[in-house]
Amino acid sequence: MEKEAKIKLFRISAAAVLLAAVKTAELNAAMQMWQLLLLYSVPYLIVGYDVIKEAIEGLIEGEALNECFLMVTATAGALIIGFLPESEPQFIEGVLVMLFFQVGELFEHFAEDKSRDSIAALMDIRPDTANLVKGGELFVVEPTEVRVGDVVAVKPGERVPLDGIVIEGHTSLDTSKLTGESAPRDVAEGDEVYSGSINISGLFKLKVKREFGESTAAKILELVENASQNKSKSETFIRKFAVIYTPIVVGLAVIFALVPPILSGDFAGTFSTWLIRALTFLVVSCPCALVISVPLTFFGGLGGASSKGILIKGGHYMETLARAKTVVFDKTGTLTKGAFEVTTVHPNMISEDELLHLAMHIESASPHPIANSLREHCRERIENGCDECTVSEIEELAGYGIKAKINGDTVLVGNIKLMVEEEINFETCEHAGTVIHIAKNRKYMGHIVVSDKLKEESKSAIESLKKLGFNETIMLTGDNREVAEKIAGELRIDRYFAELLPQDKVEHIETLQKEREGDDPIIFVGDGMNDAPVLARADVGIAMGAIGSDAAIEAADIVLMDDNPSKVAEAVEI
């Protein structure tokens, strides 16, 4: 418990004890009204002096009509009302109202502290220093002084200061502050590591890939710090509501206190009765709980989500997420692992190795997961396959494939649409999976079938969303219809759209937004690498597995720092 909370708890306890003592003294001894006022003022001031201070500061700063002003006016009025003719003293009521108000404030303080603790724990990912390697020596520097291409050493127990590639050593990393997952991640030479992770075991060196301002830790911290700027509709309404509501309440209280006694013809005889009613009206009309609790609820949600590796950019997106009834998933890397395996090779006029040889060279410059799988498979089967080959004029055709020249021959590697576009006669394949067609000098060379694997959590993720009341789950993919149908069937996804180009996905989201009932939001969940346009266009864009992906963090409204699709349902629940 923080010092401030401890002090407030002590004041509440002391005031409660003193109030009981004063009430006992009042019952056991006859006292005059002014003596009672002095006695009751002691517990009142002990428990409420900070509220009185805020009310006075509000008066000085021209912001008098706040909840503190209402509380002080009502409780102070209760303390002095007994001095009016034919009125009953309300000393204990005045102190109790202030006491209960402070008890409520204390509970809100506890709730806010808990949320701040989870935010503070996330903020702990900021590295303090970096061990810069220069000339075989280590220099301890600020992370902001390290540049791209520099080499940094990370010792056991230290926090990884910047994003980079491991060039020496191997270790296990604690990435829980980034992903929310407790299981350590093993890394070795060639693996990418992210700032904010903690080195558990061995010493390793990394080559810096991004400067500190662009690192994963800096991006996450910026996202969390700016989350409060995106106010929810509820928060925005409450803030406007308080500004308009409070003056109206004060005005009505003044009317209740003055107008009925004037109209009654017996002002002196009825004024105290109506003043009590006006003060009671002030107490029960005080909007402090509403004004404080709504932003606090969103703040608590943001903090709780961040501790689980779910970064939400503001209360507005939480509110929209809670209303959503339709969720759209990308397939590759989102519902599937994005780790493709070559399952079938069907050559035409050449051998299997020659077909794989062509595919390996063309895909050598592509970062696509399918290209990675082809390269790995080809390396296993073909030794020294590229020593005498010259690859040039590589042209990536988004949504179609790749065109390039190998030793002067024009080679095409891509999907059916590329073959149709180039007017090349091709063979269809009945094997389940993604079919990669290959042509050389406009002659069909054959095709390779690669298959993706479903993530273990995908099925439970869809089931959890349906249990939460989602009416429809949809999958968008650039893959062929047979693969899409197979995966949609296994996961029990309601609808799917296959063979889509990147721009087609945006158009489908826009179509779904037009079809929806009322203003039900559409959620899109992508893997964060190539879905930025769709993430930005959806009502709520969720980038999954976006650790280290600048495009995802920028485009998405919610960022899931690991690859677990079940966290979509967890975010909705929060």
Coordinates of C-alpha atoms in Angstrom, one line a residue:
M1 CA 0.0 0.0 0.0
E2 CA 1.3 3.4 -0.9
K3 CA 2.1 6.0 1.8
E4 CA -0.8 8.2 0.6
A5 CA -3.3 5.4 0.9
K6 CA -1.9 4.4 4.4
I7 CA -2.4 8.0 5.6
K8 CA -5.9 8.2 4.2
L9 CA -6.8 4.9 5.9
F10 CA -5.3 6.2 9.2
R11 CA -7.4 9.4 8.9
I12 CA -10.6 7.5 8.2
S13 CA -10.0 5.2 11.2
A14 CA -9.1 8.1 13.5
A15 CA -12.1 10.1 12.4
A16 CA -14.4 7.1 13.0
V17 CA -13.1 6.5 16.5
L18 CA -13.3 10.2 17.4
L19 CA -16.9 10.4 15.9
A20 CA -17.9 7.6 18.2
A21 CA -16.3 9.3 21.2
V22 CA -17.9 12.6 20.4
K23 CA -21.4 11.0 20.0
T24 CA -20.9 9.2 23.4
A25 CA -19.9 12.5 25.1
E26 CA -23.0 14.2 23.6
L27 CA -25.3 11.5 25.0
N28 CA -23.7 11.7 28.5
A29 CA -23.4 15.4 28.9
A30 CA -25.6 18.4 28.1
M31 CA -23.7 20.7 25.7
Q32 CA -24.6 23.8 23.9
M33 CA -24.8 23.9 20.1
W34 CA -21.4 25.7 19.6
Q35 CA -19.7 23.2 21.8
L36 CA -21.0 20.3 19.8
L37 CA -19.9 22.1 16.6
L38 CA -16.4 22.4 17.9
L39 CA -16.3 18.7 18.9
Y40 CA -17.7 17.3 15.7
S41 CA -15.4 19.6 13.7
V42 CA -12.4 17.7 14.9
P43 CA -13.3 14.3 13.2
Y44 CA -14.8 16.3 10.2
L45 CA -11.5 18.2 9.6
I46 CA -9.3 15.1 10.1
V47 CA -11.2 13.0 7.5
G48 CA -12.1 15.8 5.1
Y49 CA -9.3 18.5 5.1
D50 CA -8.0 17.4 1.7
V51 CA -11.5 17.6 0.2
I52 CA -11.9 21.1 1.7
K53 CA -8.5 22.1 0.3
E54 CA -9.5 20.9 -3.2
A55 CA -12.8 22.8 -3.0
I56 CA -11.0 26.0 -2.0
E57 CA -8.4 25.6 -4.8
G58 CA -11.3 25.1 -7.2
L59 CA -12.8 28.4 -6.1
I60 CA -9.5 30.2 -6.5
E61 CA -8.9 28.7 -10.0
G62 CA -12.4 29.4 -11.2
E63 CA -13.4 25.7 -11.3
A64 CA -15.6 25.8 -8.2
L65 CA -18.4 23.5 -9.4
N66 CA -16.7 20.1 -8.9
E67 CA -17.6 17.1 -6.7
C68 CA -15.4 18.4 -3.8
F69 CA -17.3 21.7 -3.8
L70 CA -20.6 19.8 -3.7
M71 CA -19.4 17.6 -0.9
V72 CA -18.0 20.5 1.3
T73 CA -21.1 22.6 0.7
A74 CA -23.5 19.8 1.7
T75 CA -21.5 18.5 4.7
A76 CA -20.7 22.0 6.0
G77 CA -24.3 23.0 5.6
A78 CA -25.3 19.9 7.7
L79 CA -22.9 21.0 10.5
I80 CA -24.3 24.5 10.8
I81 CA -28.0 23.9 10.0
G82 CA -28.8 23.2 13.7
F83 CA -28.2 26.9 14.4
L84 CA -31.3 27.9 12.3
P85 CA -34.6 28.4 14.1
E86 CA -36.8 25.3 14.5
S87 CA -34.2 23.0 12.9
E88 CA -32.7 19.8 14.2
P89 CA -28.8 19.5 14.5
Q90 CA -27.2 17.3 11.8
F91 CA -23.7 17.1 13.1
I92 CA -23.2 13.3 13.0
E93 CA -24.8 13.2 9.5
G94 CA -22.4 15.8 8.2
V95 CA -19.3 14.0 9.4
L96 CA -20.6 10.6 8.3
V97 CA -21.2 11.8 4.7
M98 CA -17.6 13.0 4.5
L99 CA -16.4 9.8 6.1
F100 CA -18.2 7.6 3.6
F101 CA -17.1 9.7 0.7
Q102 CA -13.4 9.2 1.8
V103 CA -14.0 5.4 2.2
G104 CA -15.2 5.4 -1.4
E105 CA -12.1 7.4 -2.5
L106 CA -9.9 4.9 -0.6
F107 CA -11.3 1.9 -2.5
E108 CA -10.9 3.8 -5.8
H109 CA -7.4 4.6 -4.8
F110 CA -6.7 0.8 -4.2
A111 CA -8.1 -0.1 -7.6
E112 CA -6.1 2.6 -9.4
D113 CA -2.9 1.5 -7.6
K114 CA -3.4 -2.0 -8.8
S115 CA -3.8 -0.8 -12.4
R116 CA -0.8 1.4 -12.1
D117 CA 1.2 -1.4 -10.7
S118 CA 0.5 -3.5 -13.8
I119 CA 1.4 -0.5 -16.1
A120 CA 4.5 0.1 -14.0
A121 CA 5.5 -3.6 -14.4
L122 CA 5.2 -3.2 -18.2
M123 CA 7.2 0.1 -18.0
D124 CA 10.0 -2.0 -16.4
I125 CA 10.9 -3.3 -19.8
R126 CA 12.8 0.0 -20.5
P127 CA 16.6 -0.9 -20.5
D128 CA 18.9 1.4 -18.5
T129 CA 22.2 0.6 -20.2
A130 CA 23.8 -1.3 -23.0
N131 CA 27.2 -3.1 -23.2
L132 CA 28.6 -1.8 -26.5
V133 CA 31.4 -3.9 -28.0
K134 CA 34.2 -2.0 -29.6
G135 CA 37.7 -3.2 -30.3
G136 CA 37.2 -6.3 -28.1
E137 CA 36.3 -4.2 -25.1
L138 CA 32.9 -3.5 -23.4
F139 CA 31.7 0.1 -22.9
V140 CA 28.6 0.7 -20.7
V141 CA 26.5 3.3 -22.5
E142 CA 23.0 4.7 -22.7
P143 CA 20.8 2.6 -25.2
T144 CA 20.1 5.8 -27.1
E145 CA 23.9 6.1 -28.0
V146 CA 23.9 2.7 -29.8
R147 CA 23.5 2.8 -33.6
V148 CA 22.3 0.3 -36.2
G149 CA 25.0 -2.2 -37.0
D150 CA 26.8 -1.9 -33.6
V151 CA 27.4 -5.0 -31.6
V152 CA 26.1 -5.3 -28.0
A153 CA 26.8 -7.9 -25.4
V154 CA 24.1 -9.1 -23.0
K155 CA 25.1 -10.8 -19.8
P156 CA 22.9 -13.2 -17.8
G157 CA 20.3 -11.4 -15.8
E158 CA 20.4 -8.2 -17.9
R159 CA 17.6 -6.8 -20.0
V160 CA 18.1 -6.9 -23.8
P161 CA 18.7 -3.1 -24.6
L162 CA 17.8 -3.1 -28.4
D163 CA 16.4 -5.2 -31.1
G164 CA 18.9 -7.2 -33.0
I165 CA 20.2 -10.5 -34.4
V166 CA 22.2 -12.9 -32.3
I167 CA 25.7 -13.3 -33.8
E168 CA 27.4 -15.2 -31.0
G169 CA 26.3 -17.4 -28.1
H170 CA 23.0 -18.9 -27.1
T171 CA 20.7 -18.5 -24.2
S172 CA 17.1 -18.5 -22.9
L173 CA 15.1 -15.3 -22.8
D174 CA 12.2 -14.3 -20.5
T175 CA 9.8 -12.5 -22.8
S176 CA 6.9 -12.4 -20.4
K177 CA 6.8 -8.6 -20.2
L178 CA 6.4 -8.5 -24.0
T179 CA 4.2 -11.4 -24.7
G180 CA 2.5 -12.2 -21.4
E181 CA 3.8 -15.8 -21.8
S182 CA 5.9 -17.3 -18.9
A183 CA 7.7 -20.0 -20.9
P184 CA 11.3 -19.0 -21.7
R185 CA 12.4 -18.7 -25.4
D186 CA 15.6 -20.3 -26.5
V187 CA 17.7 -18.3 -29.0
A188 CA 20.9 -19.0 -30.8
E189 CA 23.0 -17.5 -33.6
G190 CA 20.8 -16.1 -36.4
D191 CA 17.7 -15.6 -34.2
E192 CA 16.1 -12.2 -33.7
V193 CA 15.8 -10.9 -30.2
Y194 CA 13.7 -7.9 -28.9
S195 CA 14.5 -5.2 -26.4
G196 CA 12.8 -5.6 -23.1
S197 CA 13.5 -9.4 -22.9
I198 CA 15.6 -10.6 -19.9
N199 CA 18.6 -12.8 -20.5
I200 CA 18.2 -15.8 -18.3
S201 CA 21.3 -17.9 -18.8
G202 CA 24.2 -17.4 -21.2
L203 CA 26.2 -14.5 -22.5
F204 CA 25.4 -13.6 -26.1
K205 CA 26.2 -10.8 -28.6
L206 CA 23.7 -9.2 -30.9
K207 CA 24.0 -7.0 -33.9
V208 CA 21.7 -4.0 -33.5
K209 CA 18.8 -3.9 -36.0
R210 CA 17.0 -0.8 -34.8
E211 CA 18.0 2.3 -32.8
F212 CA 16.4 2.6 -29.4
G213 CA 13.7 5.0 -30.5
E214 CA 12.4 2.4 -33.0
S215 CA 13.0 -0.6 -30.8
T216 CA 10.2 -2.9 -29.6
A217 CA 10.5 -1.7 -26.0
A218 CA 10.2 1.9 -27.0
K219 CA 7.3 1.3 -29.3
I220 CA 5.4 -0.6 -26.6
L221 CA 6.1 2.1 -24.0
E222 CA 4.9 4.8 -26.4
L223 CA 1.8 2.8 -27.1
V224 CA 0.9 2.4 -23.4
E225 CA 1.8 6.0 -22.5
N226 CA -0.5 7.3 -25.2
A227 CA -3.4 4.9 -24.6
S228 CA -5.2 7.3 -22.4
Q229 CA -5.5 9.8 -25.3
N230 CA -8.0 7.7 -27.1
K231 CA -10.9 8.2 -24.8
S232 CA -13.9 6.0 -25.0
K233 CA -17.3 7.4 -25.8
S234 CA -18.3 6.8 -22.2
E235 CA -15.3 8.6 -20.8
T236 CA -15.8 11.6 -23.2
F237 CA -19.5 11.7 -22.3
I238 CA -18.8 11.6 -18.5
R239 CA -16.3 14.5 -18.8
K240 CA -18.8 16.7 -20.7
F241 CA -21.6 15.5 -18.5
A242 CA -19.8 16.6 -15.3
V243 CA -19.2 20.1 -16.6
I244 CA -22.8 20.7 -17.5
Y245 CA -24.4 18.6 -14.7
T246 CA -22.7 20.1 -11.7
P247 CA -23.9 23.8 -12.2
I248 CA -27.4 22.5 -12.8
V249 CA -27.3 20.6 -9.5
V250 CA -26.1 23.6 -7.6
G251 CA -28.7 25.9 -9.2
L252 CA -31.5 23.4 -8.4
A253 CA -30.3 23.2 -4.8
V254 CA -30.4 27.0 -4.5
I255 CA -34.0 26.9 -5.9
F256 CA -35.0 24.2 -3.4
A257 CA -33.6 26.2 -0.5
L258 CA -35.2 29.5 -1.4
V259 CA -38.2 29.3 -3.7
P260 CA -40.6 27.0 -1.6
P261 CA -40.1 29.0 1.6
I262 CA -40.8 32.2 -0.3
L263 CA -43.9 30.8 -1.9
S264 CA -45.2 29.3 1.4
G265 CA -45.5 32.8 3.0
D266 CA -43.6 31.6 6.1
F267 CA -40.0 32.0 5.1
A268 CA -38.6 31.9 8.6
G269 CA -40.6 28.8 9.6
T270 CA -39.9 26.7 6.5
F271 CA -36.5 27.8 5.4
S272 CA -34.6 25.3 7.6
T273 CA -36.7 22.4 6.4
W274 CA -36.1 23.3 2.7
L275 CA -32.4 24.0 3.4
I276 CA -32.0 20.4 4.7
R277 CA -33.7 19.1 1.6
A278 CA -31.4 21.2 -0.6
L279 CA -28.3 19.9 1.1
T280 CA -29.6 16.3 0.9
F281 CA -30.2 16.9 -2.8
L282 CA -26.6 18.1 -3.1
V283 CA -25.2 15.0 -1.4
V284 CA -27.2 12.4 -3.4
S285 CA -26.7 14.3 -6.7
C286 CA -22.9 14.4 -6.4
P287 CA -21.5 12.7 -9.6
C288 CA -18.1 11.9 -8.1
A289 CA -18.5 8.2 -8.2
L290 CA -19.7 8.3 -11.8
V291 CA -17.0 10.7 -12.9
I292 CA -14.2 8.7 -11.2
S293 CA -15.3 5.2 -11.8
V294 CA -15.8 5.2 -15.6
P295 CA -12.3 6.3 -16.5
L296 CA -10.9 4.1 -13.7
T297 CA -12.6 1.1 -15.2
F298 CA -11.0 1.7 -18.6
F299 CA -7.7 2.4 -17.0
G300 CA -7.9 -0.8 -15.0
G301 CA -8.7 -2.7 -18.2
L302 CA -5.8 -1.2 -20.1
G303 CA -3.4 -2.1 -17.3
G304 CA -4.8 -5.7 -16.8
A305 CA -4.6 -6.3 -20.6
S306 CA -1.0 -5.1 -20.9
S307 CA 0.1 -7.5 -18.2
K308 CA -1.1 -10.3 -20.4
G309 CA 0.7 -9.1 -23.5
I310 CA -2.4 -7.4 -24.9
L311 CA -1.7 -3.8 -25.7
I312 CA -4.9 -1.7 -26.3
K313 CA -4.4 1.8 -27.7
G314 CA -7.2 3.4 -25.7
G315 CA -10.6 3.0 -24.0
H316 CA -12.4 3.7 -27.3
Y317 CA -11.1 0.4 -28.7
M318 CA -12.0 -1.5 -25.6
E319 CA -15.5 -0.3 -25.8
T320 CA -15.8 -1.0 -29.6
L321 CA -14.3 -4.5 -29.0
A322 CA -17.0 -5.3 -26.4
R323 CA -19.8 -4.4 -28.8
A324 CA -18.4 -6.5 -31.7
K325 CA -20.3 -9.6 -33.0
T326 CA -18.3 -10.3 -36.1
V327 CA -14.6 -11.3 -36.3
V328 CA -12.6 -11.7 -39.4
F329 CA -9.3 -13.7 -39.4
D330 CA -6.4 -13.7 -41.8
K331 CA -5.3 -17.3 -42.3
T332 CA -1.5 -17.6 -42.8
G333 CA 0.4 -16.8 -39.6
T334 CA -2.8 -16.0 -37.7
L335 CA -4.8 -19.3 -37.6
T336 CA -2.0 -21.3 -39.1
K337 CA 1.7 -21.4 -38.0
G338 CA 2.9 -19.9 -41.3
A339 CA 5.5 -22.7 -41.2
F340 CA 5.0 -24.3 -44.6
E341 CA 6.3 -27.8 -45.6
V342 CA 6.8 -29.1 -49.1
T343 CA 4.5 -32.1 -49.4
T344 CA 4.4 -32.8 -53.1
V345 CA 6.6 -32.1 -56.2
H346 CA 5.1 -32.6 -59.6
P347 CA 7.7 -31.8 -62.4
N348 CA 6.9 -31.5 -66.1
M349 CA 9.7 -32.2 -68.6
I350 CA 12.4 -31.8 -65.9
S351 CA 13.4 -33.7 -62.8
E352 CA 12.1 -32.9 -59.3
D353 CA 15.5 -31.5 -58.3
E354 CA 15.6 -29.2 -61.3
L355 CA 12.1 -27.9 -60.5
L356 CA 13.1 -27.3 -56.9
H357 CA 16.3 -25.6 -58.2
L358 CA 14.3 -23.1 -60.2
A359 CA 12.0 -22.4 -57.3
M360 CA 14.8 -21.9 -54.8
H361 CA 16.6 -19.3 -56.9
I362 CA 13.4 -17.3 -57.6
E363 CA 12.3 -17.3 -54.0
S364 CA 15.8 -16.4 -52.7
A365 CA 14.9 -12.7 -52.2
S366 CA 11.3 -13.1 -50.9
P367 CA 10.5 -12.8 -47.2
H368 CA 7.2 -14.7 -47.6
P369 CA 6.8 -17.8 -45.4
I370 CA 6.2 -20.0 -48.4
A371 CA 9.4 -18.8 -49.9
N372 CA 11.3 -19.7 -46.7
S373 CA 9.8 -23.2 -46.7
L374 CA 10.9 -23.7 -50.4
R375 CA 14.4 -22.5 -49.7
E376 CA 14.8 -24.8 -46.6
H377 CA 13.4 -27.9 -48.5
C378 CA 15.6 -27.2 -51.5
R379 CA 18.8 -26.8 -49.4
E380 CA 18.1 -30.2 -47.8
R381 CA 17.9 -31.9 -51.2
I382 CA 20.2 -29.9 -53.4
E383 CA 23.8 -29.3 -52.5
N384 CA 25.6 -26.4 -54.2
G385 CA 22.5 -25.8 -56.2
C386 CA 23.1 -22.1 -56.8
D387 CA 26.9 -21.9 -57.2
E388 CA 26.8 -21.4 -61.0
C389 CA 23.5 -19.6 -61.3
T390 CA 23.0 -15.8 -61.8
V391 CA 19.6 -14.5 -60.7
S392 CA 18.6 -11.0 -62.0
E393 CA 15.7 -8.7 -62.6
I394 CA 13.7 -10.0 -59.7
E395 CA 10.1 -8.6 -59.7
E396 CA 7.7 -9.4 -57.0
L397 CA 4.1 -9.4 -58.2
A398 CA 1.8 -8.8 -55.2
G399 CA -0.9 -11.5 -55.0
Y400 CA 0.5 -13.4 -58.0
G401 CA 4.1 -14.5 -57.4
I402 CA 7.7 -13.6 -58.6
K403 CA 9.2 -13.1 -62.0
A404 CA 13.0 -13.2 -62.5
K405 CA 15.8 -14.3 -64.8
I406 CA 18.1 -17.2 -64.1
N407 CA 21.1 -17.3 -66.3
G408 CA 19.1 -15.3 -68.8
D409 CA 16.0 -17.5 -68.8
T410 CA 12.7 -15.9 -67.7
V411 CA 11.2 -17.9 -64.9
L412 CA 7.8 -17.4 -63.2
V413 CA 7.0 -18.8 -59.8
G414 CA 3.5 -18.2 -58.4
N415 CA -0.2 -19.1 -58.2
I416 CA -2.8 -20.0 -60.8
K417 CA -3.6 -16.3 -61.4
L418 CA 0.0 -15.7 -62.5
M419 CA -0.3 -18.6 -65.0
V420 CA -3.6 -17.2 -66.3
E421 CA -2.2 -13.7 -66.5
E422 CA 0.8 -14.8 -68.5
E423 CA -1.4 -17.1 -70.6
I424 CA 0.6 -20.3 -69.8
N425 CA -1.0 -23.7 -70.0
F426 CA -0.7 -25.3 -66.5
E427 CA -1.8 -28.5 -64.8
T428 CA -4.2 -28.5 -61.9
C429 CA -3.4 -30.4 -58.7
E430 CA -5.8 -32.3 -56.4
H431 CA -3.4 -32.4 -53.4
A432 CA -4.5 -30.3 -50.5
G433 CA -2.2 -27.3 -49.9
T434 CA -0.9 -24.2 -51.6
V435 CA 0.2 -25.0 -55.2
I436 CA 3.2 -23.1 -56.5
H437 CA 3.3 -23.2 -60.3
I438 CA 6.6 -22.8 -62.2
A439 CA 7.2 -21.8 -65.8
K440 CA 10.5 -21.2 -67.8
N441 CA 10.6 -19.2 -71.0
R442 CA 6.8 -19.5 -71.1
K443 CA 6.8 -23.3 -70.9
Y444 CA 5.2 -25.0 -67.9
M445 CA 7.8 -26.8 -65.7
G446 CA 5.5 -28.2 -63.1
H447 CA 4.3 -27.4 -59.6
I448 CA 5.2 -27.8 -55.9
V449 CA 2.6 -28.2 -53.2
V450 CA 3.3 -26.8 -49.7
S451 CA 1.0 -27.1 -46.7
D452 CA 0.6 -25.0 -43.6
K453 CA -0.2 -26.3 -40.1
L454 CA -3.0 -25.1 -37.9
K455 CA -2.0 -23.6 -34.6
E456 CA -3.0 -25.7 -31.6
E457 CA -5.0 -22.8 -30.1
S458 CA -7.0 -21.9 -33.2
K459 CA -9.9 -24.2 -32.7
S460 CA -10.4 -23.2 -29.1
A461 CA -10.0 -19.6 -30.1
I462 CA -13.0 -19.8 -32.5
E463 CA -15.0 -21.8 -29.9
S464 CA -14.3 -19.2 -27.2
L465 CA -15.5 -16.3 -29.4
K466 CA -18.7 -18.1 -30.2
K467 CA -19.3 -18.7 -26.5
L468 CA -18.8 -15.0 -26.0
G469 CA -21.8 -14.3 -28.3
F470 CA -20.1 -13.7 -31.7
N471 CA -22.6 -14.2 -34.5
E472 CA -20.1 -14.8 -37.3
T473 CA -16.5 -15.9 -37.8
I474 CA -15.0 -15.2 -41.2
M475 CA -11.6 -16.1 -42.7
L476 CA -9.9 -14.2 -45.5
T477 CA -6.9 -15.8 -47.4
G478 CA -4.9 -15.5 -50.6
D479 CA -4.7 -19.3 -50.6
N480 CA -6.7 -21.5 -53.0
R481 CA -10.3 -22.4 -52.3
E482 CA -9.6 -26.1 -51.5
V483 CA -7.1 -25.2 -48.7
A484 CA -9.5 -22.5 -47.3
E485 CA -12.4 -24.9 -47.3
K486 CA -10.4 -27.5 -45.5
I487 CA -9.2 -25.1 -42.7
A488 CA -12.6 -23.4 -42.4
G489 CA -14.2 -26.9 -41.9
E490 CA -11.7 -28.0 -39.3
L491 CA -12.1 -24.8 -37.3
R492 CA -15.9 -24.5 -37.8
I493 CA -15.5 -21.0 -39.3
D494 CA -18.9 -19.7 -40.6
R495 CA -17.6 -18.2 -43.9
Y496 CA -14.4 -17.9 -45.9
F497 CA -13.1 -16.0 -48.9
A498 CA -10.2 -17.5 -50.8
E499 CA -7.7 -16.5 -53.6
L500 CA -7.7 -12.9 -52.5
L501 CA -5.2 -10.2 -53.4
P502 CA -4.1 -7.8 -50.6
Q503 CA -6.5 -5.1 -51.9
D504 CA -9.3 -7.7 -52.0
K505 CA -9.2 -8.1 -48.3
V506 CA -9.8 -4.4 -47.7
E507 CA -12.7 -4.5 -50.1
H508 CA -14.2 -7.5 -48.3
I509 CA -13.9 -5.7 -44.9
E510 CA -15.7 -2.7 -46.4
T511 CA -18.4 -5.0 -47.8
L512 CA -18.9 -6.6 -44.4
Q513 CA -19.2 -3.2 -42.8
K514 CA -22.0 -2.3 -45.2
E515 CA -23.8 -5.6 -44.6
R516 CA -23.7 -5.5 -40.8
E517 CA -26.7 -4.9 -38.7
G518 CA -26.8 -1.4 -37.0
D519 CA -23.4 -0.2 -35.9
D520 CA -22.0 -3.6 -34.9
P521 CA -18.2 -3.3 -35.2
I522 CA -16.1 -5.6 -37.4
I523 CA -12.9 -7.0 -35.9
F524 CA -10.0 -8.0 -38.1
V525 CA -7.2 -10.2 -36.8
G526 CA -4.0 -10.4 -38.8
D527 CA -0.5 -11.6 -38.3
G528 CA 0.9 -8.0 -38.3
M529 CA 3.4 -8.4 -41.1
N530 CA 1.5 -7.7 -44.3
D531 CA -2.0 -6.8 -43.1
A532 CA -1.5 -3.2 -42.2
P533 CA -4.1 -1.8 -44.8
V534 CA -6.8 -4.2 -43.5
L535 CA -5.9 -3.6 -39.8
A536 CA -6.3 0.1 -40.4
R537 CA -9.6 -0.2 -42.3
A538 CA -11.4 -2.5 -39.8
D539 CA -13.4 -1.0 -36.9
V540 CA -11.0 -2.8 -34.6
G541 CA -7.7 -4.0 -36.0
I542 CA -5.9 -6.7 -33.9
A543 CA -2.3 -7.4 -34.9
M544 CA -1.3 -10.8 -33.6
G545 CA 2.3 -12.0 -33.0
A546 CA 3.4 -8.4 -33.7
I547 CA 6.5 -8.4 -31.5
G548 CA 9.1 -6.5 -33.5
S549 CA 6.6 -5.5 -36.3
D550 CA 6.6 -1.7 -36.6
A551 CA 3.9 -1.8 -39.3
A552 CA 1.5 -3.8 -37.0
I553 CA 2.1 -1.6 -34.0
E554 CA 1.4 1.5 -36.1
A555 CA -1.7 0.2 -38.0
A556 CA -3.5 -1.9 -35.4
D557 CA -5.8 -0.7 -32.6
I558 CA -4.9 -3.7 -30.4
V559 CA -1.6 -5.5 -30.5
L560 CA -1.2 -9.1 -29.2
M561 CA 2.5 -9.6 -28.6
D562 CA 2.5 -13.3 -29.3
D563 CA 1.1 -15.8 -31.8
N564 CA -1.8 -17.2 -29.7
P565 CA -5.2 -16.5 -31.3
S566 CA -7.0 -17.4 -28.0
K567 CA -5.9 -13.9 -26.8
V568 CA -8.5 -12.4 -29.1
A569 CA -11.3 -13.8 -26.9
E570 CA -9.3 -12.8 -23.8
A571 CA -9.2 -9.2 -25.0
V572 CA -12.9 -9.2 -25.6
E573 CA -13.5 -10.6 -22.1
I574 CA -11.4 -7.8 -20.6

